Amino acid sequence: MEWTQVAPPHDYLVGTVPFVVGVALVVLLITAVAVGRRVRRRQPPPERGAQARSTSWRTRQEHDAGDRNEGG
């Protein structure tokens, strides 16, 4: 009868390697966030132009002047 080894031959493959891979992954993600924030900070802010108001956010004067086309 022949035996097949199922378990890893060294204990460090069970605990140390997943730990090192996990730490490397965390460092990679933190670095990606830091680089992304730095790139985002260098970009100019978006332009803020005038935007039309929604009908539920009209001023009293806009409501009184009103569009006669509203409401379908």
Short mmCIF file of C-alpha atoms in Angstrom, two decimals:
data_model
loop_
_atom_site.label_atom_id
_atom_site.label_comp_id
_atom_site.label_asym_id
_atom_site.label_seq_id
_atom_site.Cartn_x
_atom_site.Cartn_y
_atom_site.Cartn_z
CA MET A 1 0.00 0.00 0.00
CA GLU A 2 1.32 3.44 -0.95
CA TRP A 3 0.70 6.64 1.04
CA THR A 4 0.05 10.03 -0.54
CA GLN A 5 1.00 13.10 1.42
CA VAL A 6 -2.01 15.44 1.56
CA ALA A 7 -0.77 18.08 3.99
CA PRO A 8 1.87 20.63 3.00
CA PRO A 9 5.39 19.51 3.87
CA HIS A 10 6.20 22.69 5.85
CA ASP A 11 4.13 24.55 8.40
CA TYR A 12 5.16 27.96 7.05
CA LEU A 13 3.09 27.30 3.91
CA VAL A 14 -0.04 27.10 6.06
CA GLY A 15 0.30 30.28 8.11
CA THR A 16 3.14 32.48 6.97
CA VAL A 17 2.51 32.61 3.23
CA PRO A 18 -1.17 33.67 3.50
CA PHE A 19 -0.16 36.26 6.10
CA VAL A 20 2.53 37.73 3.83
CA VAL A 21 0.15 37.75 0.85
CA GLY A 22 -2.50 39.50 2.98
CA VAL A 23 -0.09 42.15 4.20
CA ALA A 24 1.15 42.74 0.64
CA LEU A 25 -2.44 43.12 -0.56
CA VAL A 26 -3.23 45.66 2.17
CA VAL A 27 -0.09 47.65 1.33
CA LEU A 28 -1.04 47.57 -2.37
CA LEU A 29 -4.55 48.86 -1.65
CA ILE A 30 -3.34 51.63 0.66
CA THR A 31 -0.79 52.69 -1.97
CA ALA A 32 -3.48 52.72 -4.68
CA VAL A 33 -5.72 54.96 -2.57
CA ALA A 34 -2.83 57.32 -1.76
CA VAL A 35 -1.82 57.61 -5.43
CA GLY A 36 -5.45 58.12 -6.47
CA ARG A 37 -5.92 60.91 -3.94
CA ARG A 38 -2.71 62.59 -5.09
CA VAL A 39 -3.78 62.43 -8.75
CA ARG A 40 -7.25 63.71 -7.88
CA ARG A 41 -5.77 66.63 -5.92
CA ARG A 42 -3.71 67.73 -8.94
CA GLN A 43 -6.75 67.96 -11.22
CA PRO A 44 -8.57 71.28 -11.47
CA PRO A 45 -11.92 71.40 -9.69
CA PRO A 46 -15.00 70.88 -11.85
CA GLU A 47 -16.61 73.98 -13.31
CA ARG A 48 -19.64 75.21 -11.44
CA GLY A 49 -22.07 76.75 -13.85
CA ALA A 50 -25.65 77.83 -13.37
CA GLN A 51 -28.08 74.95 -13.21
CA ALA A 52 -31.79 75.01 -13.78
CA ARG A 53 -33.89 74.46 -10.69
CA SER A 54 -36.31 71.60 -10.41
CA THR A 55 -40.00 72.53 -10.16
CA SER A 56 -40.13 71.48 -6.52
CA TRP A 57 -37.30 73.90 -5.66
CA ARG A 58 -38.59 77.06 -7.28
CA THR A 59 -38.70 80.36 -5.49
CA ARG A 60 -42.05 82.02 -4.83
CA GLN A 61 -41.41 84.50 -7.65
CA GLU A 62 -40.62 81.69 -10.10
CA HIS A 63 -43.78 79.88 -9.02
CA ASP A 64 -45.98 82.95 -9.49
CA ALA A 65 -44.46 83.68 -12.91
CA GLY A 66 -44.71 79.94 -13.65
CA ASP A 67 -44.50 77.98 -16.84
CA ARG A 68 -47.89 77.33 -18.34
CA ASN A 69 -46.49 74.19 -20.00
CA GLU A 70 -45.89 72.32 -16.75
CA GLY A 71 -47.94 69.38 -15.68
CA GLY A 72 -48.18 67.69 -19.04
#
